[in-house]
PDB file of C-alpha atoms in Angstrom:
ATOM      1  CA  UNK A 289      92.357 113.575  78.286  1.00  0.00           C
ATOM      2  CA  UNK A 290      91.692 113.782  74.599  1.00  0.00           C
ATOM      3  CA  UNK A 291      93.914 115.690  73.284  1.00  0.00           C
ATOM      4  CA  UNK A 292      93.574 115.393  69.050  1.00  0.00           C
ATOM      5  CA  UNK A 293      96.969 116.512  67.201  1.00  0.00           C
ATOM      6  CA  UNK A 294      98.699 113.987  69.858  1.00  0.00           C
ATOM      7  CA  UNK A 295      96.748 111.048  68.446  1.00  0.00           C
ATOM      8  CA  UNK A 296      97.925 112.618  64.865  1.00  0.00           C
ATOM      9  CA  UNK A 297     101.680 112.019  66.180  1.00  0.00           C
ATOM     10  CA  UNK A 298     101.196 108.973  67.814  1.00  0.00           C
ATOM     11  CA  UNK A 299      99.908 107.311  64.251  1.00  0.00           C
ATOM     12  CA  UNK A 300     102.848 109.004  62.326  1.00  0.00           C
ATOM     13  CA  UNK A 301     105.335 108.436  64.821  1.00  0.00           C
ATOM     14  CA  UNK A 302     104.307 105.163  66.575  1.00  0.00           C
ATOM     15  CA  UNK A 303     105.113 104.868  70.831  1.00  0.00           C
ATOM     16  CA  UNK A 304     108.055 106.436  72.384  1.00  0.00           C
ATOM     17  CA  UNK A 305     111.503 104.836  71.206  1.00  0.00           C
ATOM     18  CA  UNK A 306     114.010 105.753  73.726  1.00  0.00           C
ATOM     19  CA  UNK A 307     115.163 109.360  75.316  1.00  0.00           C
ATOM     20  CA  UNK A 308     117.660 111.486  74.062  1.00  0.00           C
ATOM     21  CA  UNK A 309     118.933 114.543  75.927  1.00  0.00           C
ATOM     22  CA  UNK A 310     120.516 117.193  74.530  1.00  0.00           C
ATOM     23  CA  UNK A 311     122.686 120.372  75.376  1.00  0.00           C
ATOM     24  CA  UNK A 312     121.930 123.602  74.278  1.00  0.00           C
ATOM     25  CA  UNK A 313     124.889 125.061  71.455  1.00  0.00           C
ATOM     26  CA  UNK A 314     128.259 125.808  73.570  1.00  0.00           C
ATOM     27  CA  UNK A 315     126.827 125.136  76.939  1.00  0.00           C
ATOM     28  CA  UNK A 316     128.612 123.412  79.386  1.00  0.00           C
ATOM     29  CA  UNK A 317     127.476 120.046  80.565  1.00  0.00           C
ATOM     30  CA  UNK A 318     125.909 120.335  83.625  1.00  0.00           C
ATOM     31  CA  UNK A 319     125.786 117.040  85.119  1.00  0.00           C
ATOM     32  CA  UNK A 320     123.789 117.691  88.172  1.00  0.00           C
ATOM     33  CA  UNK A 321     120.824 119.082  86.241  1.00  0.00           C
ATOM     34  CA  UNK A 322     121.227 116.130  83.707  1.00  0.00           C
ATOM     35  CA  UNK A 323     120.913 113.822  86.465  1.00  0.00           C
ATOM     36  CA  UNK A 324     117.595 115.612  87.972  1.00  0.00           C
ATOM     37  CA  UNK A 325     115.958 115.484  84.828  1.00  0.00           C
ATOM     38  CA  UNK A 326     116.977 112.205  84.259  1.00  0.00           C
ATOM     39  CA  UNK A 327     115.716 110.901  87.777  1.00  0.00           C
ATOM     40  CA  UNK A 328     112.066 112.537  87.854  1.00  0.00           C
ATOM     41  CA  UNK A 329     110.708 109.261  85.854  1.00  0.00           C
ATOM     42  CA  UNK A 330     107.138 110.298  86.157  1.00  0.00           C
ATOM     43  CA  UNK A 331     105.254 107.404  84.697  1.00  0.00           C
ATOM     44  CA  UNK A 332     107.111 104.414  86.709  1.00  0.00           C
ATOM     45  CA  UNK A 333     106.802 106.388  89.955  1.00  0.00           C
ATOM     46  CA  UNK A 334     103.123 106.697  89.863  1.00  0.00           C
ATOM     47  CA  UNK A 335     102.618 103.038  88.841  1.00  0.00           C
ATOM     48  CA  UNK A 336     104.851 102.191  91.511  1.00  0.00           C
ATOM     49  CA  UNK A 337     103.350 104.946  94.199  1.00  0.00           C
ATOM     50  CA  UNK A 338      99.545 103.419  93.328  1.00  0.00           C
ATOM     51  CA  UNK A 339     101.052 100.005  93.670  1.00  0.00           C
ATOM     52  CA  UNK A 340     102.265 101.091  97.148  1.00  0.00           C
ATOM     53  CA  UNK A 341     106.414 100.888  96.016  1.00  0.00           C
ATOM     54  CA  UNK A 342     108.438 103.618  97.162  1.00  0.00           C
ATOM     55  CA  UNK A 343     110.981 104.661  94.550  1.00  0.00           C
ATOM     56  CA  UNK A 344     113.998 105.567  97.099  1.00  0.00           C
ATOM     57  CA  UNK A 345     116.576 105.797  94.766  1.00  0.00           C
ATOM     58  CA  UNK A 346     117.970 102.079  96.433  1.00  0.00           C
ATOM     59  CA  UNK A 347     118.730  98.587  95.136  1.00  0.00           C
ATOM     60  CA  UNK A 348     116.110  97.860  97.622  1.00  0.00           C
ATOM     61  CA  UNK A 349     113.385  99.501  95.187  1.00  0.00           C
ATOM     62  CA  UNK A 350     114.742  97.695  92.368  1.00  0.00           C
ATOM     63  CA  UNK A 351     113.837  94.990  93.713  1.00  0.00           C
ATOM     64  CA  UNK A 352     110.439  95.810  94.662  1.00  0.00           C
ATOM     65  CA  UNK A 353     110.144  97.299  90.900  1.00  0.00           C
ATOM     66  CA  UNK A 354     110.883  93.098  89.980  1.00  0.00           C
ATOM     67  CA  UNK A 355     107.837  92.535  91.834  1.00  0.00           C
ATOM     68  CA  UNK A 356     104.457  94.335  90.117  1.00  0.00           C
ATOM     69  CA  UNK A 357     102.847  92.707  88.374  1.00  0.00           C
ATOM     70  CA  UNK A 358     102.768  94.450  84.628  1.00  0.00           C
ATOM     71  CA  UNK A 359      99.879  95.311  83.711  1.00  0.00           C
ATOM     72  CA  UNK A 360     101.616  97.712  81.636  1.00  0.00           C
ATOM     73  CA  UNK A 361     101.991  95.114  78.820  1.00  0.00           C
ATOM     74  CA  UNK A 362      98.452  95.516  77.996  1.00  0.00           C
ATOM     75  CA  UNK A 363      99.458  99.132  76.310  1.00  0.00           C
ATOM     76  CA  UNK A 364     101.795  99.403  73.756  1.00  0.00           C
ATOM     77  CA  UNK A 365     102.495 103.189  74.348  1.00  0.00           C
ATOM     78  CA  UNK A 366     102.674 103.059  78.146  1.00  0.00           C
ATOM     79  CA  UNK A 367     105.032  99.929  77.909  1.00  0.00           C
ATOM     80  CA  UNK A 368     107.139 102.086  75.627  1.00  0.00           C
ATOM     81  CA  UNK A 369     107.243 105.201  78.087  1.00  0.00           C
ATOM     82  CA  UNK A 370     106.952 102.661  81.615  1.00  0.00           C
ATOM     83  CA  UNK A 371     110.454 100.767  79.706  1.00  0.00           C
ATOM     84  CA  UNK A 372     112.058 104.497  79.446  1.00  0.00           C
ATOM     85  CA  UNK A 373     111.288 104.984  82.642  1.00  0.00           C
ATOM     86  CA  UNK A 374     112.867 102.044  83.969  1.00  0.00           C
ATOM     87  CA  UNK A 375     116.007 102.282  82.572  1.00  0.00           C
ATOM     88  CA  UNK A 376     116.222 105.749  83.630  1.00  0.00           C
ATOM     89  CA  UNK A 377     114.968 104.975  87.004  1.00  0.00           C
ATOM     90  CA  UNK A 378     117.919 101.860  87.191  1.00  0.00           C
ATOM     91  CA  UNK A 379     120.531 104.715  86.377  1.00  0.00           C
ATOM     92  CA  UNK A 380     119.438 106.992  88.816  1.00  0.00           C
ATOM     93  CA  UNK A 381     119.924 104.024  91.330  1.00  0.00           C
ATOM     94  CA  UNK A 382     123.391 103.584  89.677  1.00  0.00           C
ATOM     95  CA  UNK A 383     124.276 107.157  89.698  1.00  0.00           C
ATOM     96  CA  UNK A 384     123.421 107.608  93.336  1.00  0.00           C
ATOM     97  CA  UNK A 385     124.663 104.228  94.785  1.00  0.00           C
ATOM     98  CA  UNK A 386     127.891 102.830  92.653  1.00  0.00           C
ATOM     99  CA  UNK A 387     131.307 105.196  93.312  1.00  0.00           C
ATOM    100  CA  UNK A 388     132.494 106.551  90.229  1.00  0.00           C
ATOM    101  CA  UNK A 389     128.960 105.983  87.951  1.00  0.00           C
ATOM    102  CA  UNK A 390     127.794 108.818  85.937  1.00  0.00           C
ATOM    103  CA  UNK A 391     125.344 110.181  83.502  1.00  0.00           C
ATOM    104  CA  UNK A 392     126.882 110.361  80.126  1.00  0.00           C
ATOM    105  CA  UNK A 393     125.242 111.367  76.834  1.00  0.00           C
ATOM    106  CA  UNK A 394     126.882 109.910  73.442  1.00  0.00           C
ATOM    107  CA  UNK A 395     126.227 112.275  70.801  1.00  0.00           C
ATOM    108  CA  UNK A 396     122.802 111.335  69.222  1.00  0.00           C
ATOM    109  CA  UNK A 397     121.327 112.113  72.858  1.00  0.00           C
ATOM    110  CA  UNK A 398     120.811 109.105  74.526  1.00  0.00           C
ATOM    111  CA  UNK A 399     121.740 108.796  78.196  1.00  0.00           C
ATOM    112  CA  UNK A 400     124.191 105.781  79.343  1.00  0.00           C
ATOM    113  CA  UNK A 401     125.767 105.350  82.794  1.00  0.00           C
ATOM    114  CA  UNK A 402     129.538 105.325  82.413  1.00  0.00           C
ATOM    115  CA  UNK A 403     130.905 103.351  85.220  1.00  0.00           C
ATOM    116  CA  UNK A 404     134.289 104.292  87.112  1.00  0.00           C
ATOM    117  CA  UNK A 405     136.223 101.701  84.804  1.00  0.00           C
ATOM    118  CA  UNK A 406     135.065 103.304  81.622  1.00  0.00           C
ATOM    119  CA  UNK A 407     132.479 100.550  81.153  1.00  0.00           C
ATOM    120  CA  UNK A 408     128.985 102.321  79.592  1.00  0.00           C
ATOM    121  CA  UNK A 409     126.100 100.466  80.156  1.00  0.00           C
ATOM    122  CA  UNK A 410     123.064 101.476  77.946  1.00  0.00           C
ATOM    123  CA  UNK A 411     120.275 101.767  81.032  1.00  0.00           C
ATOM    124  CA  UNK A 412     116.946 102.294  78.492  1.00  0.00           C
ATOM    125  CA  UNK A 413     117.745  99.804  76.415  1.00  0.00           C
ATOM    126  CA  UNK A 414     117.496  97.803  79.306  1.00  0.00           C
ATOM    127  CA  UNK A 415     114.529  98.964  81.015  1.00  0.00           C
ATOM    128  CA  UNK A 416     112.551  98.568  77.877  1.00  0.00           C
ATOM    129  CA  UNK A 417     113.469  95.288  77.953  1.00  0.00           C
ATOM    130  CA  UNK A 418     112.606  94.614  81.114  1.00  0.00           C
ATOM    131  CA  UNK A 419     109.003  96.292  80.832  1.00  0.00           C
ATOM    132  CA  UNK A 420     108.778  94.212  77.519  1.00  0.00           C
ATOM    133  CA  UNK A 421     109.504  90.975  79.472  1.00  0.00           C
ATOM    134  CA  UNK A 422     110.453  91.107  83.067  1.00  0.00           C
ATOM    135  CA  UNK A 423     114.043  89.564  82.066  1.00  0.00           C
ATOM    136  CA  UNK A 424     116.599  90.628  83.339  1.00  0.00           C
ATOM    137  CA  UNK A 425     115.459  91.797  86.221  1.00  0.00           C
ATOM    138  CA  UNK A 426     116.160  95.314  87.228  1.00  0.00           C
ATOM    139  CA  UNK A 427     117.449  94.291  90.372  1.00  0.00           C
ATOM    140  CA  UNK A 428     120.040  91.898  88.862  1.00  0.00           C
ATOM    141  CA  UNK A 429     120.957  94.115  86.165  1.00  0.00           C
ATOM    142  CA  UNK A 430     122.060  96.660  89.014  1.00  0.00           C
ATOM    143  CA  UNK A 431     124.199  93.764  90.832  1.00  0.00           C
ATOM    144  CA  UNK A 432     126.202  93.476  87.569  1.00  0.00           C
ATOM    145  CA  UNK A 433     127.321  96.379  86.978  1.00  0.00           C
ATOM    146  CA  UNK A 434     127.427  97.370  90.084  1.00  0.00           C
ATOM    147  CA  UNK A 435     130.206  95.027  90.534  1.00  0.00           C
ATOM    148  CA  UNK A 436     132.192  95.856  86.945  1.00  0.00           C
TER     149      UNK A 436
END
C-alpha cells in the first residue's frame, strides 16, 4: 500500500525507535489492558505465523523465534518494528510465565518488565538487538532473568 504523507514521516523521522506507552491525565494504571496492548505484537506474529511458529506466549516459542532465519535484516524499517516486536513479545512471555514479573512504564513511556526482586529489565532494547543480530538469543535472555 502506498500511502504518501507516511513516506513524508518516514524521511523526517527515520524507522521506528522504540515504544512508549502512555496513560491518559489522572487515570489509573490499568495493568491488564497495558499488558494486552503490549502482547498483540502484530508484525513478529505474522512473520512467525507464515514461517509456521506459533507464538504461545511460552519459552518454548522463544526458542523457535531463535530459529528463523531473518530475512528481516534486509529492511531497515521492518527490522526496526520486527526488534519492537520482539522485545515486547519476550515480555509478554515474562509477564505470563515468571511469578512476580510485570509491565512497568518509567515515565518517558517506555515499557520494562519489573521482576519480583525489583530488578527492571529493558525488553525492547533487547529485542532490537536481537533482530539487529540474533545475539542474545531471545530464548536465553528469558532464562536469565527468569532466574534473577
Amino acid at each position: 500500500m502506498n500511502i504518501p504523507f507516511l513516506g513524508h514521516l518516514r524521511k523526517k523521522h527515520g524507522p521506528a525507535r522504540g515504544v512508549a506507552v502512555y496513560e491518559a491525565d489522572g487515570a489509573a494504571p490499568d495493568p491488564e489492558g497495558i499488558a494486552a496492548l503490549l502482547s498483540e505484537c502484530e508484525l513478529l506474529r505474522s512473520h512467525a505465523e507464515r514461517a509456521g511458529v506459533r507464538l504461545d506466549d511460552t519459552a518454548a516459542s522463544l526458542e523457535a523465534l531463535d530459529q528463523l532465519l531473518p530475512r528481516w535484516r534486509d529492511d531497515e524499517e521492518t527490522l526496526s518494528w520486527l526488534g519492537n516486536d520482539a522485545g515486547l513479545y519476550l515480555g509478554t512471555v515474562l509477564v505470563r510465565t515468571v511469578p512476580g514479573a510485570a509491565w512497568r512504564l518509567w515515565p518517558n513511556g517506555q515499557p520494562v518488565v519489573r521482576l519480583a526482586s525489583g530488578r527492571e529489565f529493558d525488553v525492547v532494547t533487547a529485542g532490537r538487538e536481537w533482530a539487529a543480530s540474533g545475539v542474545p538469543e531471545l530464548s536465553q535472555l528469558y532464562g536469565e532473568v527468569a532466574e534473577a
